Structure formats: structure tokens, C-alpha cells
Amino acid sequence: MKRIEEMTLRERLYFPEILRGMMVTSYHFWRNLAIHILQKVGLARGVKAAITVQYPEERWPYPDTYRGRHRLTLKEDNNTVQCTACFLCATACPAECIYIQAGEYPDNSVEKYPIRYEIDTLRCIYCGFCVEACPCDAIRMDSGTHPGNLGLSRQAFVETKEVLMERSKELAKKGKEGLYEEYVRPYRHV
Ligand code: SF4
Ligand code: SF4
């Protein structure tokens, strides 16, 4: 980057550069407008114009590796978490937003389980480290939905064990598309 004393008079004025920027923006605006109008009447079909995705009515398909909202995976009974409350996810979490309270099964002296498992989604940066750290495949981010406005209080953004378990059940029942549809429905009527 040039220092101010190295700049020419033209560069110091800024105005020509602002004008150049506006010309580039205007060029793309009018070009896209013209192409979209022509395509509406059946012309210029092969010409590519910029498209704004009308979210949430439309969306780009997410890749399979997309990191969506968390869920806790379930055992075969579909009602117990796989999580053994080992704390590896909480330790790996750079945002320190996972809270776990471990408990013991009365009939199992080895394995533990989380009495409480919470993720503060206001602090979460969706890095996926918790998923990578988990040795039991107990937490995943494959729900296909992204973080949204869950309410007006801070507490509303804390996803509990029950919410994270329910998401697994809903995903199994409705699939990613169904879950996504439910997620965006409130935004469609705003
Ligand atoms: S995605 Fe990253 S920030 Fe969010 S809970 Fe997992 S480890 Fe923490
Ligand atoms: S989600 Fe995985 S890493 Fe986190 S406490 Fe449970 S078993 Fe351990």
C-alpha cells in the first residue's frame, strides 16, 4: 500500500476512484437488469446474469460437509444419548460454550452419561471441533440447518440435551429437507 506522500494528486483526490467504482457497479446493475428482462421474454437464454437467491423461499443446496446445528446422536433404543460425558468436546471447544454435567448409570459402573448437556449457540462459532473430538460419534452437525433467531432472551439460545436429542429424532423422521422446511417456515411469514 502506498503512503500518502507517495500518492499522485489524482489518487489523493479519491473522487476519480469513487467514480470508477460507481461505474463498475452501475455496469453490472444495468447489464443484469437487461439480461433478466430479455430472459423473461424468452431471449438471451444462454447469457449468464447474476442471481440473488430469494432466501428463504429459495436457497443454494448445502454441501454434505456443511456444519449445521448440533444434535446428540442416540443409541438403538432411540431414547438414550451415545454421549459418555467424557468432556472431550467441551475441552476442544475454543468458544467454551459446551456445558456438561456428568452422571452415573445405576446399573453400569463404567459408563457415564450427561445429566445436562448444553451448547450456548450465541458463543458457538460452528467450528466443528466438538464433532472431531468426540470418540463416540455422539455429537454431529449434520442437521442441514443453520443457526437462527431462537428467541429474545439469552437463555433461548442455549440448546439443551433434550433439544439436541429431539433434533436427532426429527432428522430421522423428516430428513434434512423436512427439518430445513420447518426451520425456515417462521421466516416466510414475516
Ligand atoms: S462448533 Fe466449535 S464453538 Fe461450537 S460447540 Fe462445537 S467446538 Fe464449540
Ligand atoms: S459429546 Fe462426545 S466428546 Fe462430548 S462429552 Fe459426549 S462423548 Fe465426550
mmCIF file with all atom_site columns, C-alpha atoms and ligand atoms in Angstrom:
data_model
loop_
_atom_site.group_PDB
_atom_site.id
_atom_site.type_symbol
_atom_site.label_atom_id
_atom_site.label_alt_id
_atom_site.label_comp_id
_atom_site.label_asym_id
_atom_site.label_entity_id
_atom_site.label_seq_id
_atom_site.pdbx_PDB_ins_code
_atom_site.Cartn_x
_atom_site.Cartn_y
_atom_site.Cartn_z
_atom_site.occupancy
_atom_site.B_iso_or_equiv
_atom_site.pdbx_formal_charge
_atom_site.auth_seq_id
_atom_site.auth_comp_id
_atom_site.auth_asym_id
_atom_site.auth_atom_id
_atom_site.pdbx_PDB_model_num
ATOM   1   C  CA  . MET A 1 1   ? 0.000   0.000   0.000   1.00 0.00 ? 1   MET A CA  1
ATOM   2   C  CA  . LYS A 1 2   ? 1.251   3.471   -0.904  1.00 0.00 ? 2   LYS A CA  1
ATOM   3   C  CA  . ARG A 1 3   ? 1.969   6.064   1.767   1.00 0.00 ? 3   ARG A CA  1
ATOM   4   C  CA  . ILE A 1 4   ? 0.044   9.348   1.379   1.00 0.00 ? 4   ILE A CA  1
ATOM   5   C  CA  . GLU A 1 5   ? 3.145   11.300  0.319   1.00 0.00 ? 5   GLU A CA  1
ATOM   6   C  CA  . GLU A 1 6   ? 3.784   8.761   -2.477  1.00 0.00 ? 6   GLU A CA  1
ATOM   7   C  CA  . MET A 1 7   ? 0.307   9.233   -3.961  1.00 0.00 ? 7   MET A CA  1
ATOM   8   C  CA  . THR A 1 8   ? -0.319  11.286  -7.082  1.00 0.00 ? 8   THR A CA  1
ATOM   9   C  CA  . LEU A 1 9   ? -2.722  14.240  -6.933  1.00 0.00 ? 9   LEU A CA  1
ATOM   10  C  CA  . ARG A 1 10  ? -5.358  12.137  -8.713  1.00 0.00 ? 10  ARG A CA  1
ATOM   11  C  CA  . GLU A 1 11  ? -5.048  9.401   -6.109  1.00 0.00 ? 11  GLU A CA  1
ATOM   12  C  CA  . ARG A 1 12  ? -5.200  11.891  -3.252  1.00 0.00 ? 12  ARG A CA  1
ATOM   13  C  CA  . LEU A 1 13  ? -8.449  13.342  -4.520  1.00 0.00 ? 13  LEU A CA  1
ATOM   14  C  CA  . TYR A 1 14  ? -10.221 9.928   -4.219  1.00 0.00 ? 14  TYR A CA  1
ATOM   15  C  CA  . PHE A 1 15  ? -13.063 11.224  -6.375  1.00 0.00 ? 15  PHE A CA  1
ATOM   16  C  CA  . PRO A 1 16  ? -11.908 9.570   -9.646  1.00 0.00 ? 16  PRO A CA  1
ATOM   17  C  CA  . GLU A 1 17  ? -11.635 6.204   -7.857  1.00 0.00 ? 17  GLU A CA  1
ATOM   18  C  CA  . ILE A 1 18  ? -15.087 6.614   -6.300  1.00 0.00 ? 18  ILE A CA  1
ATOM   19  C  CA  . LEU A 1 19  ? -16.421 7.412   -9.764  1.00 0.00 ? 19  LEU A CA  1
ATOM   20  C  CA  . ARG A 1 20  ? -14.682 4.354   -11.224 1.00 0.00 ? 20  ARG A CA  1
ATOM   21  C  CA  . GLY A 1 21  ? -16.232 2.140   -8.522  1.00 0.00 ? 21  GLY A CA  1
ATOM   22  C  CA  . MET A 1 22  ? -19.678 3.537   -9.217  1.00 0.00 ? 22  MET A CA  1
ATOM   23  C  CA  . MET A 1 23  ? -19.242 2.906   -12.931 1.00 0.00 ? 23  MET A CA  1
ATOM   24  C  CA  . VAL A 1 24  ? -18.349 -0.760  -12.305 1.00 0.00 ? 24  VAL A CA  1
ATOM   25  C  CA  . THR A 1 25  ? -21.388 -1.184  -10.013 1.00 0.00 ? 25  THR A CA  1
ATOM   26  C  CA  . SER A 1 26  ? -23.696 0.569   -12.483 1.00 0.00 ? 26  SER A CA  1
ATOM   27  C  CA  . TYR A 1 27  ? -22.379 -1.508  -15.376 1.00 0.00 ? 27  TYR A CA  1
ATOM   28  C  CA  . HIS A 1 28  ? -23.243 -4.782  -13.572 1.00 0.00 ? 28  HIS A CA  1
ATOM   29  C  CA  . PHE A 1 29  ? -26.597 -3.473  -12.377 1.00 0.00 ? 29  PHE A CA  1
ATOM   30  C  CA  . TRP A 1 30  ? -27.810 -2.406  -15.843 1.00 0.00 ? 30  TRP A CA  1
ATOM   31  C  CA  . ARG A 1 31  ? -26.299 -5.461  -17.545 1.00 0.00 ? 31  ARG A CA  1
ATOM   32  C  CA  . ASN A 1 32  ? -28.025 -7.869  -15.154 1.00 0.00 ? 32  ASN A CA  1
ATOM   33  C  CA  . LEU A 1 33  ? -31.306 -5.980  -15.359 1.00 0.00 ? 33  LEU A CA  1
ATOM   34  C  CA  . ALA A 1 34  ? -31.231 -6.072  -19.157 1.00 0.00 ? 34  ALA A CA  1
ATOM   35  C  CA  . ILE A 1 35  ? -30.401 -9.810  -19.257 1.00 0.00 ? 35  ILE A CA  1
ATOM   36  C  CA  . HIS A 1 36  ? -33.147 -10.710 -16.760 1.00 0.00 ? 36  HIS A CA  1
ATOM   37  C  CA  . ILE A 1 37  ? -35.724 -8.677  -18.733 1.00 0.00 ? 37  ILE A CA  1
ATOM   38  C  CA  . LEU A 1 38  ? -34.637 -10.303 -22.006 1.00 0.00 ? 38  LEU A CA  1
ATOM   39  C  CA  . GLN A 1 39  ? -34.831 -13.757 -20.431 1.00 0.00 ? 39  GLN A CA  1
ATOM   40  C  CA  . LYS A 1 40  ? -38.361 -13.037 -19.180 1.00 0.00 ? 40  LYS A CA  1
ATOM   41  C  CA  . VAL A 1 41  ? -39.453 -12.604 -22.802 1.00 0.00 ? 41  VAL A CA  1
ATOM   42  C  CA  . GLY A 1 42  ? -37.570 -15.685 -23.967 1.00 0.00 ? 42  GLY A CA  1
ATOM   43  C  CA  . LEU A 1 43  ? -34.399 -14.038 -25.279 1.00 0.00 ? 43  LEU A CA  1
ATOM   44  C  CA  . ALA A 1 44  ? -30.713 -14.256 -24.310 1.00 0.00 ? 44  ALA A CA  1
ATOM   45  C  CA  . ARG A 1 45  ? -31.249 -17.666 -22.685 1.00 0.00 ? 45  ARG A CA  1
ATOM   46  C  CA  . GLY A 1 46  ? -27.581 -18.615 -22.937 1.00 0.00 ? 46  GLY A CA  1
ATOM   47  C  CA  . VAL A 1 47  ? -26.265 -15.461 -21.254 1.00 0.00 ? 47  VAL A CA  1
ATOM   48  C  CA  . LYS A 1 48  ? -25.416 -15.770 -17.581 1.00 0.00 ? 48  LYS A CA  1
ATOM   49  C  CA  . ALA A 1 49  ? -26.561 -12.982 -15.276 1.00 0.00 ? 49  ALA A CA  1
ATOM   50  C  CA  . ALA A 1 50  ? -26.007 -12.527 -11.573 1.00 0.00 ? 50  ALA A CA  1
ATOM   51  C  CA  . ILE A 1 51  ? -28.753 -14.033 -9.439  1.00 0.00 ? 51  ILE A CA  1
ATOM   52  C  CA  . THR A 1 52  ? -29.817 -13.072 -5.970  1.00 0.00 ? 52  THR A CA  1
ATOM   53  C  CA  . VAL A 1 53  ? -31.144 -16.058 -4.090  1.00 0.00 ? 53  VAL A CA  1
ATOM   54  C  CA  . GLN A 1 54  ? -34.573 -15.223 -2.687  1.00 0.00 ? 54  GLN A CA  1
ATOM   55  C  CA  . TYR A 1 55  ? -33.906 -16.733 0.718   1.00 0.00 ? 55  TYR A CA  1
ATOM   56  C  CA  . PRO A 1 56  ? -35.737 -18.421 2.439   1.00 0.00 ? 56  PRO A CA  1
ATOM   57  C  CA  . GLU A 1 57  ? -38.067 -19.255 -0.487  1.00 0.00 ? 57  GLU A CA  1
ATOM   58  C  CA  . GLU A 1 58  ? -35.020 -20.345 -2.465  1.00 0.00 ? 58  GLU A CA  1
ATOM   59  C  CA  . ARG A 1 59  ? -31.606 -21.488 -1.389  1.00 0.00 ? 59  ARG A CA  1
ATOM   60  C  CA  . TRP A 1 60  ? -28.402 -22.945 -2.693  1.00 0.00 ? 60  TRP A CA  1
ATOM   61  C  CA  . PRO A 1 61  ? -28.076 -26.620 -1.771  1.00 0.00 ? 61  PRO A CA  1
ATOM   62  C  CA  . TYR A 1 62  ? -25.684 -27.045 1.129   1.00 0.00 ? 62  TYR A CA  1
ATOM   63  C  CA  . PRO A 1 63  ? -22.743 -29.400 0.623   1.00 0.00 ? 63  PRO A CA  1
ATOM   64  C  CA  . ASP A 1 64  ? -22.737 -32.654 2.592   1.00 0.00 ? 64  ASP A CA  1
ATOM   65  C  CA  . THR A 1 65  ? -19.907 -31.315 4.712   1.00 0.00 ? 65  THR A CA  1
ATOM   66  C  CA  . TYR A 1 66  ? -21.931 -28.258 5.772   1.00 0.00 ? 66  TYR A CA  1
ATOM   67  C  CA  . ARG A 1 67  ? -21.755 -27.728 9.546   1.00 0.00 ? 67  ARG A CA  1
ATOM   68  C  CA  . GLY A 1 68  ? -25.323 -27.104 10.682  1.00 0.00 ? 68  GLY A CA  1
ATOM   69  C  CA  . ARG A 1 69  ? -26.923 -27.014 14.077  1.00 0.00 ? 69  ARG A CA  1
ATOM   70  C  CA  . HIS A 1 70  ? -25.796 -29.633 16.545  1.00 0.00 ? 70  HIS A CA  1
ATOM   71  C  CA  . ARG A 1 71  ? -27.551 -32.805 17.552  1.00 0.00 ? 71  ARG A CA  1
ATOM   72  C  CA  . LEU A 1 72  ? -26.765 -35.544 20.049  1.00 0.00 ? 72  LEU A CA  1
ATOM   73  C  CA  . THR A 1 73  ? -26.885 -38.976 18.437  1.00 0.00 ? 73  THR A CA  1
ATOM   74  C  CA  . LEU A 1 74  ? -28.956 -41.692 20.075  1.00 0.00 ? 74  LEU A CA  1
ATOM   75  C  CA  . LYS A 1 75  ? -28.477 -45.330 20.956  1.00 0.00 ? 75  LYS A CA  1
ATOM   76  C  CA  . GLU A 1 76  ? -30.592 -48.062 19.364  1.00 0.00 ? 76  GLU A CA  1
ATOM   77  C  CA  . ASP A 1 77  ? -33.404 -47.513 21.861  1.00 0.00 ? 77  ASP A CA  1
ATOM   78  C  CA  . ASN A 1 78  ? -33.810 -44.055 20.250  1.00 0.00 ? 78  ASN A CA  1
ATOM   79  C  CA  . ASN A 1 79  ? -34.132 -42.501 23.675  1.00 0.00 ? 79  ASN A CA  1
ATOM   80  C  CA  . THR A 1 80  ? -30.645 -42.556 25.223  1.00 0.00 ? 80  THR A CA  1
ATOM   81  C  CA  . VAL A 1 81  ? -27.680 -40.456 24.179  1.00 0.00 ? 81  VAL A CA  1
ATOM   82  C  CA  . GLN A 1 82  ? -24.493 -42.070 22.908  1.00 0.00 ? 82  GLN A CA  1
ATOM   83  C  CA  . CYS A 1 83  ? -22.590 -39.446 24.877  1.00 0.00 ? 83  CYS A CA  1
ATOM   84  C  CA  . THR A 1 84  ? -20.495 -40.801 27.746  1.00 0.00 ? 84  THR A CA  1
ATOM   85  C  CA  . ALA A 1 85  ? -19.843 -37.398 29.292  1.00 0.00 ? 85  ALA A CA  1
ATOM   86  C  CA  . CYS A 1 86  ? -16.106 -37.632 28.680  1.00 0.00 ? 86  CYS A CA  1
ATOM   87  C  CA  . PHE A 1 87  ? -15.782 -33.834 28.302  1.00 0.00 ? 87  PHE A CA  1
ATOM   88  C  CA  . LEU A 1 88  ? -13.533 -34.081 25.224  1.00 0.00 ? 88  LEU A CA  1
ATOM   89  C  CA  . CYS A 1 89  ? -15.856 -31.880 23.182  1.00 0.00 ? 89  CYS A CA  1
ATOM   90  C  CA  . ALA A 1 90  ? -16.018 -29.252 25.920  1.00 0.00 ? 90  ALA A CA  1
ATOM   91  C  CA  . THR A 1 91  ? -12.228 -29.331 26.228  1.00 0.00 ? 91  THR A CA  1
ATOM   92  C  CA  . ALA A 1 92  ? -11.747 -28.936 22.482  1.00 0.00 ? 92  ALA A CA  1
ATOM   93  C  CA  . CYS A 1 93  ? -14.308 -26.148 22.168  1.00 0.00 ? 93  CYS A CA  1
ATOM   94  C  CA  . PRO A 1 94  ? -12.447 -22.858 21.586  1.00 0.00 ? 94  PRO A CA  1
ATOM   95  C  CA  . ALA A 1 95  ? -15.537 -20.828 22.485  1.00 0.00 ? 95  ALA A CA  1
ATOM   96  C  CA  . GLU A 1 96  ? -16.021 -22.651 25.790  1.00 0.00 ? 96  GLU A CA  1
ATOM   97  C  CA  . CYS A 1 97  ? -19.709 -22.884 25.083  1.00 0.00 ? 97  CYS A CA  1
ATOM   98  C  CA  . ILE A 1 98  ? -20.399 -26.519 25.985  1.00 0.00 ? 98  ILE A CA  1
ATOM   99  C  CA  . TYR A 1 99  ? -21.617 -27.244 29.494  1.00 0.00 ? 99  TYR A CA  1
ATOM   100 C  CA  . ILE A 1 100 ? -21.761 -30.864 30.670  1.00 0.00 ? 100 ILE A CA  1
ATOM   101 C  CA  . GLN A 1 101 ? -22.842 -32.280 33.981  1.00 0.00 ? 101 GLN A CA  1
ATOM   102 C  CA  . ALA A 1 102 ? -21.881 -35.952 34.192  1.00 0.00 ? 102 ALA A CA  1
ATOM   103 C  CA  . GLY A 1 103 ? -23.913 -38.633 35.926  1.00 0.00 ? 103 GLY A CA  1
ATOM   104 C  CA  . GLU A 1 104 ? -23.569 -42.372 36.510  1.00 0.00 ? 104 GLU A CA  1
ATOM   105 C  CA  . TYR A 1 105 ? -25.922 -45.123 35.396  1.00 0.00 ? 105 TYR A CA  1
ATOM   106 C  CA  . PRO A 1 106 ? -27.100 -47.118 38.399  1.00 0.00 ? 106 PRO A CA  1
ATOM   107 C  CA  . ASP A 1 107 ? -26.537 -50.390 36.529  1.00 0.00 ? 107 ASP A CA  1
ATOM   108 C  CA  . ASN A 1 108 ? -23.242 -49.541 34.838  1.00 0.00 ? 108 ASN A CA  1
ATOM   109 C  CA  . SER A 1 109 ? -20.145 -48.871 36.883  1.00 0.00 ? 109 SER A CA  1
ATOM   110 C  CA  . VAL A 1 110 ? -18.035 -47.903 33.854  1.00 0.00 ? 110 VAL A CA  1
ATOM   111 C  CA  . GLU A 1 111 ? -20.051 -45.696 31.524  1.00 0.00 ? 111 GLU A CA  1
ATOM   112 C  CA  . LYS A 1 112 ? -21.274 -42.247 32.421  1.00 0.00 ? 112 LYS A CA  1
ATOM   113 C  CA  . TYR A 1 113 ? -23.874 -40.073 30.745  1.00 0.00 ? 113 TYR A CA  1
ATOM   114 C  CA  . PRO A 1 114 ? -24.622 -36.353 30.685  1.00 0.00 ? 114 PRO A CA  1
ATOM   115 C  CA  . ILE A 1 115 ? -27.310 -35.314 33.168  1.00 0.00 ? 115 ILE A CA  1
ATOM   116 C  CA  . ARG A 1 116 ? -27.048 -31.905 31.493  1.00 0.00 ? 116 ARG A CA  1
ATOM   117 C  CA  . TYR A 1 117 ? -25.552 -31.158 28.114  1.00 0.00 ? 117 TYR A CA  1
ATOM   118 C  CA  . GLU A 1 118 ? -25.898 -27.598 26.862  1.00 0.00 ? 118 GLU A CA  1
ATOM   119 C  CA  . ILE A 1 119 ? -24.493 -25.566 23.996  1.00 0.00 ? 119 ILE A CA  1
ATOM   120 C  CA  . ASP A 1 120 ? -24.630 -21.801 24.167  1.00 0.00 ? 120 ASP A CA  1
ATOM   121 C  CA  . THR A 1 121 ? -25.245 -21.067 20.496  1.00 0.00 ? 121 THR A CA  1
ATOM   122 C  CA  . LEU A 1 122 ? -24.604 -17.354 20.969  1.00 0.00 ? 122 LEU A CA  1
ATOM   123 C  CA  . ARG A 1 123 ? -20.986 -18.187 21.741  1.00 0.00 ? 123 ARG A CA  1
ATOM   124 C  CA  . CYS A 1 124 ? -20.576 -21.107 19.333  1.00 0.00 ? 124 CYS A CA  1
ATOM   125 C  CA  . ILE A 1 125 ? -18.510 -20.342 16.239  1.00 0.00 ? 125 ILE A CA  1
ATOM   126 C  CA  . TYR A 1 126 ? -19.578 -23.535 14.401  1.00 0.00 ? 126 TYR A CA  1
ATOM   127 C  CA  . CYS A 1 127 ? -16.008 -24.714 14.000  1.00 0.00 ? 127 CYS A CA  1
ATOM   128 C  CA  . GLY A 1 128 ? -16.882 -28.409 14.357  1.00 0.00 ? 128 GLY A CA  1
ATOM   129 C  CA  . PHE A 1 129 ? -14.067 -29.152 16.812  1.00 0.00 ? 129 PHE A CA  1
ATOM   130 C  CA  . CYS A 1 130 ? -16.545 -30.772 19.210  1.00 0.00 ? 130 CYS A CA  1
ATOM   131 C  CA  . VAL A 1 131 ? -17.591 -33.234 16.491  1.00 0.00 ? 131 VAL A CA  1
ATOM   132 C  CA  . GLU A 1 132 ? -13.999 -34.053 15.655  1.00 0.00 ? 132 GLU A CA  1
ATOM   133 C  CA  . ALA A 1 133 ? -13.029 -34.509 19.294  1.00 0.00 ? 133 ALA A CA  1
ATOM   134 C  CA  . CYS A 1 134 ? -15.839 -36.912 20.154  1.00 0.00 ? 134 CYS A CA  1
ATOM   135 C  CA  . PRO A 1 135 ? -14.643 -40.533 20.341  1.00 0.00 ? 135 PRO A CA  1
ATOM   136 C  CA  . CYS A 1 136 ? -18.216 -41.927 20.313  1.00 0.00 ? 136 CYS A CA  1
ATOM   137 C  CA  . ASP A 1 137 ? -19.775 -40.119 17.345  1.00 0.00 ? 137 ASP A CA  1
ATOM   138 C  CA  . ALA A 1 138 ? -22.140 -38.738 19.953  1.00 0.00 ? 138 ALA A CA  1
ATOM   139 C  CA  . ILE A 1 139 ? -22.371 -35.207 18.587  1.00 0.00 ? 139 ILE A CA  1
ATOM   140 C  CA  . ARG A 1 140 ? -22.890 -34.216 14.980  1.00 0.00 ? 140 ARG A CA  1
ATOM   141 C  CA  . MET A 1 141 ? -23.548 -31.061 12.987  1.00 0.00 ? 141 MET A CA  1
ATOM   142 C  CA  . ASP A 1 142 ? -25.246 -32.727 10.015  1.00 0.00 ? 142 ASP A CA  1
ATOM   143 C  CA  . SER A 1 143 ? -28.748 -31.353 10.627  1.00 0.00 ? 143 SER A CA  1
ATOM   144 C  CA  . GLY A 1 144 ? -28.566 -29.214 7.466   1.00 0.00 ? 144 GLY A CA  1
ATOM   145 C  CA  . THR A 1 145 ? -29.964 -26.207 9.331   1.00 0.00 ? 145 THR A CA  1
ATOM   146 C  CA  . HIS A 1 146 ? -28.012 -23.170 10.348  1.00 0.00 ? 146 HIS A CA  1
ATOM   147 C  CA  . PRO A 1 147 ? -28.247 -21.063 13.500  1.00 0.00 ? 147 PRO A CA  1
ATOM   148 C  CA  . GLY A 1 148 ? -31.223 -18.745 13.649  1.00 0.00 ? 148 GLY A CA  1
ATOM   149 C  CA  . ASN A 1 149 ? -33.103 -16.486 15.962  1.00 0.00 ? 149 ASN A CA  1
ATOM   150 C  CA  . LEU A 1 150 ? -34.337 -18.821 18.649  1.00 0.00 ? 150 LEU A CA  1
ATOM   151 C  CA  . GLY A 1 151 ? -35.955 -16.183 20.854  1.00 0.00 ? 151 GLY A CA  1
ATOM   152 C  CA  . LEU A 1 152 ? -35.467 -12.888 22.594  1.00 0.00 ? 152 LEU A CA  1
ATOM   153 C  CA  . SER A 1 153 ? -33.736 -13.962 25.797  1.00 0.00 ? 153 SER A CA  1
ATOM   154 C  CA  . ARG A 1 154 ? -30.181 -15.199 26.136  1.00 0.00 ? 154 ARG A CA  1
ATOM   155 C  CA  . GLN A 1 155 ? -31.458 -18.450 27.637  1.00 0.00 ? 155 GLN A CA  1
ATOM   156 C  CA  . ALA A 1 156 ? -33.456 -19.172 24.475  1.00 0.00 ? 156 ALA A CA  1
ATOM   157 C  CA  . PHE A 1 157 ? -30.183 -19.610 22.589  1.00 0.00 ? 157 PHE A CA  1
ATOM   158 C  CA  . VAL A 1 158 ? -28.887 -22.286 24.938  1.00 0.00 ? 158 VAL A CA  1
ATOM   159 C  CA  . GLU A 1 159 ? -29.660 -25.648 23.341  1.00 0.00 ? 159 GLU A CA  1
ATOM   160 C  CA  . THR A 1 160 ? -30.251 -28.282 25.981  1.00 0.00 ? 160 THR A CA  1
ATOM   161 C  CA  . LYS A 1 161 ? -29.687 -32.028 25.900  1.00 0.00 ? 161 LYS A CA  1
ATOM   162 C  CA  . GLU A 1 162 ? -33.410 -32.528 25.251  1.00 0.00 ? 162 GLU A CA  1
ATOM   163 C  CA  . VAL A 1 163 ? -33.372 -30.133 22.272  1.00 0.00 ? 163 VAL A CA  1
ATOM   164 C  CA  . LEU A 1 164 ? -30.246 -31.764 20.858  1.00 0.00 ? 164 LEU A CA  1
ATOM   165 C  CA  . MET A 1 165 ? -31.747 -35.244 21.269  1.00 0.00 ? 165 MET A CA  1
ATOM   166 C  CA  . GLU A 1 166 ? -35.045 -34.188 19.737  1.00 0.00 ? 166 GLU A CA  1
ATOM   167 C  CA  . ARG A 1 167 ? -33.184 -32.878 16.690  1.00 0.00 ? 167 ARG A CA  1
ATOM   168 C  CA  . SER A 1 168 ? -31.795 -36.373 16.083  1.00 0.00 ? 168 SER A CA  1
ATOM   169 C  CA  . LYS A 1 169 ? -35.278 -37.862 16.297  1.00 0.00 ? 169 LYS A CA  1
ATOM   170 C  CA  . GLU A 1 170 ? -36.708 -35.221 13.983  1.00 0.00 ? 170 GLU A CA  1
ATOM   171 C  CA  . LEU A 1 171 ? -33.894 -35.697 11.491  1.00 0.00 ? 171 LEU A CA  1
ATOM   172 C  CA  . ALA A 1 172 ? -34.537 -39.453 11.396  1.00 0.00 ? 172 ALA A CA  1
ATOM   173 C  CA  . LYS A 1 173 ? -38.265 -38.833 10.933  1.00 0.00 ? 173 LYS A CA  1
ATOM   174 C  CA  . LYS A 1 174 ? -38.296 -35.928 8.466   1.00 0.00 ? 174 LYS A CA  1
ATOM   175 C  CA  . GLY A 1 175 ? -34.898 -35.951 6.798   1.00 0.00 ? 175 GLY A CA  1
ATOM   176 C  CA  . LYS A 1 176 ? -32.784 -32.847 6.163   1.00 0.00 ? 176 LYS A CA  1
ATOM   177 C  CA  . GLU A 1 177 ? -35.326 -31.290 3.813   1.00 0.00 ? 177 GLU A CA  1
ATOM   178 C  CA  . GLY A 1 178 ? -38.167 -31.630 6.296   1.00 0.00 ? 178 GLY A CA  1
ATOM   179 C  CA  . LEU A 1 179 ? -36.080 -30.225 9.102   1.00 0.00 ? 179 LEU A CA  1
ATOM   180 C  CA  . TYR A 1 180 ? -34.973 -27.316 6.954   1.00 0.00 ? 180 TYR A CA  1
ATOM   181 C  CA  . GLU A 1 181 ? -38.522 -26.582 5.846   1.00 0.00 ? 181 GLU A CA  1
ATOM   182 C  CA  . GLU A 1 182 ? -39.671 -26.408 9.437   1.00 0.00 ? 182 GLU A CA  1
ATOM   183 C  CA  . TYR A 1 183 ? -36.743 -24.201 10.319  1.00 0.00 ? 183 TYR A CA  1
ATOM   184 C  CA  . VAL A 1 184 ? -37.420 -21.553 7.664   1.00 0.00 ? 184 VAL A CA  1
ATOM   185 C  CA  . ARG A 1 185 ? -41.233 -21.580 7.883   1.00 0.00 ? 185 ARG A CA  1
ATOM   186 C  CA  . PRO A 1 186 ? -41.468 -18.793 10.509  1.00 0.00 ? 186 PRO A CA  1
ATOM   187 C  CA  . TYR A 1 187 ? -39.271 -16.533 8.368   1.00 0.00 ? 187 TYR A CA  1
ATOM   188 C  CA  . ARG A 1 188 ? -41.562 -16.907 5.346   1.00 0.00 ? 188 ARG A CA  1
ATOM   189 C  CA  . HIS A 1 189 ? -44.444 -15.154 7.074   1.00 0.00 ? 189 HIS A CA  1
ATOM   190 C  CA  . VAL A 1 190 ? -42.508 -12.204 8.467   1.00 0.00 ? 190 VAL A CA  1
HETATM 191 S  S1  . SF4 B 2 .   ? -18.824 -25.992 16.885  1.00 0.00 ? 1   SF4 B S1  1
HETATM 192 FE FE1 . SF4 B 2 .   ? -16.919 -25.239 17.816  1.00 0.00 ? 1   SF4 B FE1 1
HETATM 193 S  S2  . SF4 B 2 .   ? -17.558 -23.495 19.043  1.00 0.00 ? 1   SF4 B S2  1
HETATM 194 FE FE2 . SF4 B 2 .   ? -19.416 -24.641 18.585  1.00 0.00 ? 1   SF4 B FE2 1
HETATM 195 S  S3  . SF4 B 2 .   ? -19.718 -26.025 20.304  1.00 0.00 ? 1   SF4 B S3  1
HETATM 196 FE FE3 . SF4 B 2 .   ? -18.529 -27.137 18.772  1.00 0.00 ? 1   SF4 B FE3 1
HETATM 197 S  S4  . SF4 B 2 .   ? -16.377 -26.801 19.327  1.00 0.00 ? 1   SF4 B S4  1
HETATM 198 FE FE4 . SF4 B 2 .   ? -17.612 -25.261 20.396  1.00 0.00 ? 1   SF4 B FE4 1
HETATM 199 S  S1  . SF4 B 2 .   ? -20.381 -35.495 23.008  1.00 0.00 ? 2   SF4 B S1  1
HETATM 200 FE FE1 . SF4 B 2 .   ? -18.659 -36.942 22.699  1.00 0.00 ? 2   SF4 B FE1 1
HETATM 201 S  S2  . SF4 B 2 .   ? -16.845 -35.783 23.304  1.00 0.00 ? 2   SF4 B S2  1
HETATM 202 FE FE2 . SF4 B 2 .   ? -18.611 -34.695 24.149  1.00 0.00 ? 2   SF4 B FE2 1
HETATM 203 S  S3  . SF4 B 2 .   ? -18.816 -35.493 26.222  1.00 0.00 ? 2   SF4 B S3  1
HETATM 204 FE FE3 . SF4 B 2 .   ? -20.154 -36.703 24.891  1.00 0.00 ? 2   SF4 B FE3 1
HETATM 205 S  S4  . SF4 B 2 .   ? -18.909 -38.461 24.295  1.00 0.00 ? 2   SF4 B S4  1
HETATM 206 FE FE4 . SF4 B 2 .   ? -17.493 -36.950 25.093  1.00 0.00 ? 2   SF4 B FE4 1
#
